[in-house]
Short mmCIF file of C-alpha atoms in Angstrom, two decimals:
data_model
loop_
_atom_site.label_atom_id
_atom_site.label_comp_id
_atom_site.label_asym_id
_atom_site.label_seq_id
_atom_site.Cartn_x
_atom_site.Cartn_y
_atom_site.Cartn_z
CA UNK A 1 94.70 103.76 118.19
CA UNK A 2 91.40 102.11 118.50
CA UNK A 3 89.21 105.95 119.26
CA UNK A 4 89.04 109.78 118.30
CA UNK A 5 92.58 111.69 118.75
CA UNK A 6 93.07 115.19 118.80
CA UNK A 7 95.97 117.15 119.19
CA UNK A 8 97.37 119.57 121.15
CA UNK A 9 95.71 118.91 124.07
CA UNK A 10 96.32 121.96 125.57
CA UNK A 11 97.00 125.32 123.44
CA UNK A 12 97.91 128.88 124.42
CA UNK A 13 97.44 131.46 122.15
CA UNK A 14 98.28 135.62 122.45
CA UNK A 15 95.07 137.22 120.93
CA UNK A 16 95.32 137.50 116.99
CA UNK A 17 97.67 134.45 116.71
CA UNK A 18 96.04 131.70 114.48
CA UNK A 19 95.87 127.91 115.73
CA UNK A 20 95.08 124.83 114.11
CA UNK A 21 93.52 122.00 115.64
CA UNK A 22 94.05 118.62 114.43
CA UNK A 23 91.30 115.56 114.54
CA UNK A 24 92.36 111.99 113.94
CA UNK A 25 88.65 109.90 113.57
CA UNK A 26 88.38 106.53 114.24
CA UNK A 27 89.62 104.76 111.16
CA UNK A 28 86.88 104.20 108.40
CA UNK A 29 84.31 106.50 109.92
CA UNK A 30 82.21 108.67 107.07
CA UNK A 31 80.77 111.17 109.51
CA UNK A 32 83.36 113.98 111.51
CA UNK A 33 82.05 116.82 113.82
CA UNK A 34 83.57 119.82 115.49
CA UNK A 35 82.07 120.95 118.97
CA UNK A 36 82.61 123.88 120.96
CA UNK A 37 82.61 123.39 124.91
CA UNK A 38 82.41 126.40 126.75
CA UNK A 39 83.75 126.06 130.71
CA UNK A 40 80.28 124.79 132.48
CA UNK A 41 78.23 123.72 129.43
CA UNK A 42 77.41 121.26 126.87
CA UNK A 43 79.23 120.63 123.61
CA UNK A 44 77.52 123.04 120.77
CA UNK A 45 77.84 121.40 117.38
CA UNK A 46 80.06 123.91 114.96
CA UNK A 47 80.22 121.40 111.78
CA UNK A 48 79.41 118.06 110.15
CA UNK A 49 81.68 116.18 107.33
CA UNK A 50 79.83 113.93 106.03
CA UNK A 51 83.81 112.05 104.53
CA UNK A 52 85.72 115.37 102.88
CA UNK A 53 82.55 117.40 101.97
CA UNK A 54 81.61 119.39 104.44
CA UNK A 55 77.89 119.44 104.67
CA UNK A 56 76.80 121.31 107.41
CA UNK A 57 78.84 124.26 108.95
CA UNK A 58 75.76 126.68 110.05
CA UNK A 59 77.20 126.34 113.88
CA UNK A 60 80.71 128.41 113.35
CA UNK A 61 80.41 131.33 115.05
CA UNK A 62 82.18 133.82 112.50
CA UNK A 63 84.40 133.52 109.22
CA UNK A 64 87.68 133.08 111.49
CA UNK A 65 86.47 129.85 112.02
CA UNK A 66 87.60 127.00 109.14
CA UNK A 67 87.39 123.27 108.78
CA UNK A 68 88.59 120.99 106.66
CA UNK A 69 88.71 117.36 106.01
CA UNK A 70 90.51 117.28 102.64
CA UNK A 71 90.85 113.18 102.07
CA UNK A 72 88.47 112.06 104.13
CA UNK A 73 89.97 111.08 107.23
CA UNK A 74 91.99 113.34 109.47
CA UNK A 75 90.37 117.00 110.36
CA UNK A 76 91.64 120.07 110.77
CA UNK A 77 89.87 123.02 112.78
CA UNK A 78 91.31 126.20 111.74
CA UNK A 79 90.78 129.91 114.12
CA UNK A 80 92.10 132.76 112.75
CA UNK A 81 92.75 135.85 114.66
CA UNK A 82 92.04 134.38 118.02
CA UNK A 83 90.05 136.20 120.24
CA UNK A 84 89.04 135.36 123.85
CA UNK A 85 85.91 134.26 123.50
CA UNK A 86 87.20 131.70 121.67
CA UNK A 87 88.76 130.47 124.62
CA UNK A 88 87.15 126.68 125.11
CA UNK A 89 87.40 122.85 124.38
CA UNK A 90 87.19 121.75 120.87
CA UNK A 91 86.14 118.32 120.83
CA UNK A 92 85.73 115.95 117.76
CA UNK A 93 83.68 113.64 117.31
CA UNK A 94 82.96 110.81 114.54
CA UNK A 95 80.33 108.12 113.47
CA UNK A 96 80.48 105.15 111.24
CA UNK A 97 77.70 105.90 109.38
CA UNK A 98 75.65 109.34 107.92
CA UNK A 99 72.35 110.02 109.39
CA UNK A 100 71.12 111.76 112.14
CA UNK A 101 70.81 109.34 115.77
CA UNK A 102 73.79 107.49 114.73
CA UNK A 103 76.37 106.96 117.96
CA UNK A 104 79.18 109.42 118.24
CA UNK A 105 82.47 108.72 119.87
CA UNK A 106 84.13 111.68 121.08
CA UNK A 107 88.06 112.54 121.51
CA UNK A 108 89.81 114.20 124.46
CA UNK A 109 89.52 117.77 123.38
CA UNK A 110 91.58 120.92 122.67
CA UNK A 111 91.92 122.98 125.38
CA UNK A 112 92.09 126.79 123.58
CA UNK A 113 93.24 129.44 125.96
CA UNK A 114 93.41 132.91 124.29
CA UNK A 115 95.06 135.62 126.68
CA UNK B 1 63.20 123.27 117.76
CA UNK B 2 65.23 120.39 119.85
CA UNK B 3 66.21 121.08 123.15
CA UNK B 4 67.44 119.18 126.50
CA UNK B 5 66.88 120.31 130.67
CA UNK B 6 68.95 118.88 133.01
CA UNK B 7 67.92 120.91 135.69
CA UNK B 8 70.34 119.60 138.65
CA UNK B 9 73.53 121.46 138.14
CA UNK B 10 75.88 119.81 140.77
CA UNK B 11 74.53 116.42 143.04
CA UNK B 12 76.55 115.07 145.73
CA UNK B 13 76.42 111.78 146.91
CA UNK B 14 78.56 109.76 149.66
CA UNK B 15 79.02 106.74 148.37
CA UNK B 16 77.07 103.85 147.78
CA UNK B 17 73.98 105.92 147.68
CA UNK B 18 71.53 105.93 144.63
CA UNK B 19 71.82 108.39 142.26
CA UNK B 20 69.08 109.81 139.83
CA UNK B 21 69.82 112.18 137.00
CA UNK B 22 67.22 114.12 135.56
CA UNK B 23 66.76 115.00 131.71
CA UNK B 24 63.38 116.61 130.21
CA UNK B 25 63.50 116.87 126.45
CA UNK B 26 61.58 118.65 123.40
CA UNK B 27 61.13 117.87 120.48
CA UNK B 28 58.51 118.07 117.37
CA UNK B 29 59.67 115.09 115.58
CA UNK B 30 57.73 111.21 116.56
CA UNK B 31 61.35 109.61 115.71
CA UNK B 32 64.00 110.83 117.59
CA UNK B 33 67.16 109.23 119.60
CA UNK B 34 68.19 110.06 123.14
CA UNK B 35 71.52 109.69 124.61
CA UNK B 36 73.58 109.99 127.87
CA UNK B 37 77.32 110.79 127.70
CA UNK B 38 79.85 110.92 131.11
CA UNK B 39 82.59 113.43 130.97
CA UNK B 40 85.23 112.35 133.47
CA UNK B 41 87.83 115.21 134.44
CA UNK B 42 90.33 114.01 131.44
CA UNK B 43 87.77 115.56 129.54
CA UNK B 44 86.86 112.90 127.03
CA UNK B 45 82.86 112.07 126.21
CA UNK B 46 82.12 108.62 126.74
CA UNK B 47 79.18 107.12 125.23
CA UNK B 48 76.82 105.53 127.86
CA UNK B 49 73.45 104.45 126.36
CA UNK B 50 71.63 105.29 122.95
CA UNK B 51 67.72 104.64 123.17
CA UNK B 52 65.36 105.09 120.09
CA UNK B 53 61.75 107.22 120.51
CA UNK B 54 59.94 103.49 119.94
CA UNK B 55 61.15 101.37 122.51
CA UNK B 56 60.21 102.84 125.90
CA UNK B 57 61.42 99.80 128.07
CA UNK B 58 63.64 100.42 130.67
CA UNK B 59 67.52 99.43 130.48
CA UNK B 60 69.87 97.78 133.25
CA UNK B 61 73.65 97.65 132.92
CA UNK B 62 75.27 96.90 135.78
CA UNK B 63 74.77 99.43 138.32
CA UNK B 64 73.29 101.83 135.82
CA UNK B 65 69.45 101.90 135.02
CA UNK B 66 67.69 103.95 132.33
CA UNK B 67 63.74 105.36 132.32
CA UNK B 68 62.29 106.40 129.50
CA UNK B 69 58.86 107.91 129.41
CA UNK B 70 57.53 109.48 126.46
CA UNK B 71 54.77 111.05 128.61
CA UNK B 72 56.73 113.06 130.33
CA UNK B 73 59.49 113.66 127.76
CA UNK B 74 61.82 112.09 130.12
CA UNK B 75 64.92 109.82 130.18
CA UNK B 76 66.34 109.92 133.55
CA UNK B 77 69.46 107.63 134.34
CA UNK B 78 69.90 106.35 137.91
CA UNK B 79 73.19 104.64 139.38
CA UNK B 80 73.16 102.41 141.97
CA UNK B 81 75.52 102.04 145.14
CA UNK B 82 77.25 105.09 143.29
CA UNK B 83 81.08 105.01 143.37
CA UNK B 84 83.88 107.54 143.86
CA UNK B 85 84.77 106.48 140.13
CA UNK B 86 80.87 107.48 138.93
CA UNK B 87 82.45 111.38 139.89
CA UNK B 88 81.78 112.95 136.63
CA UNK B 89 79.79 115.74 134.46
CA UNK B 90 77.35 113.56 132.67
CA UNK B 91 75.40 115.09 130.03
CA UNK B 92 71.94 113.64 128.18
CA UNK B 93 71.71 114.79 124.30
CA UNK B 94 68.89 113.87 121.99
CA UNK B 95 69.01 113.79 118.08
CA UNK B 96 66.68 113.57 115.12
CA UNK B 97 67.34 110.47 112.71
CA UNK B 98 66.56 112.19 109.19
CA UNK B 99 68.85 115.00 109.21
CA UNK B 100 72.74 115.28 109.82
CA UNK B 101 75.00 117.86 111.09
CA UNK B 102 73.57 119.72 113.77
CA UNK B 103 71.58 116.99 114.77
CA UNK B 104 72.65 116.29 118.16
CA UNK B 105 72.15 118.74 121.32
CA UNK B 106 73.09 118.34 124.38
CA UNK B 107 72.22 119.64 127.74
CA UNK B 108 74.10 121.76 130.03
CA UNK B 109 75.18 118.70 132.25
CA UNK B 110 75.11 117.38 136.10
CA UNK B 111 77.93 117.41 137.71
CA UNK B 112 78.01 114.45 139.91
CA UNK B 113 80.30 114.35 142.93
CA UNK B 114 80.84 110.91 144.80
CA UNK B 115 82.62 111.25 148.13
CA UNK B 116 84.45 108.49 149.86
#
């Protein structure tokens, strides 16, 4: 497809259960971000891959929280021991090119529930 | 540090009024982008405008208008004859050119409402 994917969509998880959510950037983009979206409020940036080194990750909220991008291309957001605050939409975004200001095109989002 | 005011939470509009978003921004740096994004309810971001700190002149596209004004740290975004399809949160972020990562931040959004 021509934009960002991300998959599930949707996601349940019982507290303490550990989900993975998958990015697919539009192809040939160097730059990959992971936002949080709480209900109500504006994405909050949680990390930057600048291709598979991951140069920035100062906005994850705790070590539960991992990312990877291991060739480059697809991501994957990893939450380990969910908890409910963790409940929100993950969106991904990507960029053609590094440097700050550049255009970012955004996927659909996971939608995290933790019960 | 960066940071962007949208200060209307929800607007309502019937349709085919004009429609004028508010965002106030801060930042130290003289080179800086600013951008508006729509979030319709399928929850995707879609990228509406991108306007660099230097060029301050005012954008048309189609039924959507942009006003930058440095002196008032301000780039409001106005639609015309508004439409039920315009229904959306729509959120104004800015960003810093020289640095990556957590470069861009948004505001908290308007929710726009456009009734038939």
């Amino acid at each position: 497809g021509a934009g960002v994917s991300q998959s599930p969509r949707y996601k349940v998880a019982k507290r303490g259960q550990d989900v993975a959510l998958r990015c697919d950037p539009i192809s040939g983009h160097v730059s990959l971000f992971w936002y949080q979206q709480a209900l109500g409020q504006g994405p909050e940036f949680l990390t930057y891959f600048q291709n598979e080194a991951q140069l920035d990750k100062s906005g994850l909220p705790s070590d539960r929280f991992f990312a990877e991008r291991p060739e480059g291309s697809v991501s994957t957001l990893k939450i380990q021991r969910t908890q409910q605050e963790d409940s929100a939409v993950y969106l991904c975004a990507s960029s053609p090119l590094v440097g700050g200001g550049e255009t970012q095109y955004f996927g659909p989002g996971t939608r995290l529930l933790v019960l | 540090a960066q940071k962007v005011t949208q200060a209307q939470t929800e607007i309502s509009v019937v349709e085919k009024e004009d429609v004028t978003l508010d965002c106030v921004y801060e930042t130290r740096d003289t080179t800086y982008y600013l951008f508006w994004y729509k979030q319709p309810p399928s929850g995707e971001l879609v990228f509406l405008i991108r306007r660099n700190s230097f060029d301050e002149q005012n954008e048309i596209s189609g039924r959507y208008s942009w006003n930058f004004q440095k002196s008032t740290s301000s780039f409001n975004f106005t639609i015309t004859a508004s439409q039920v399809v315009d229904s959306a949160v729509y959120f104004c972020a800015l960003s810093e050119p020289f640095t990556y990562g957590q470069n861009f931040v948004f505001g908290p959004g308007t929710r726009l409402s456009v009734l038939p």
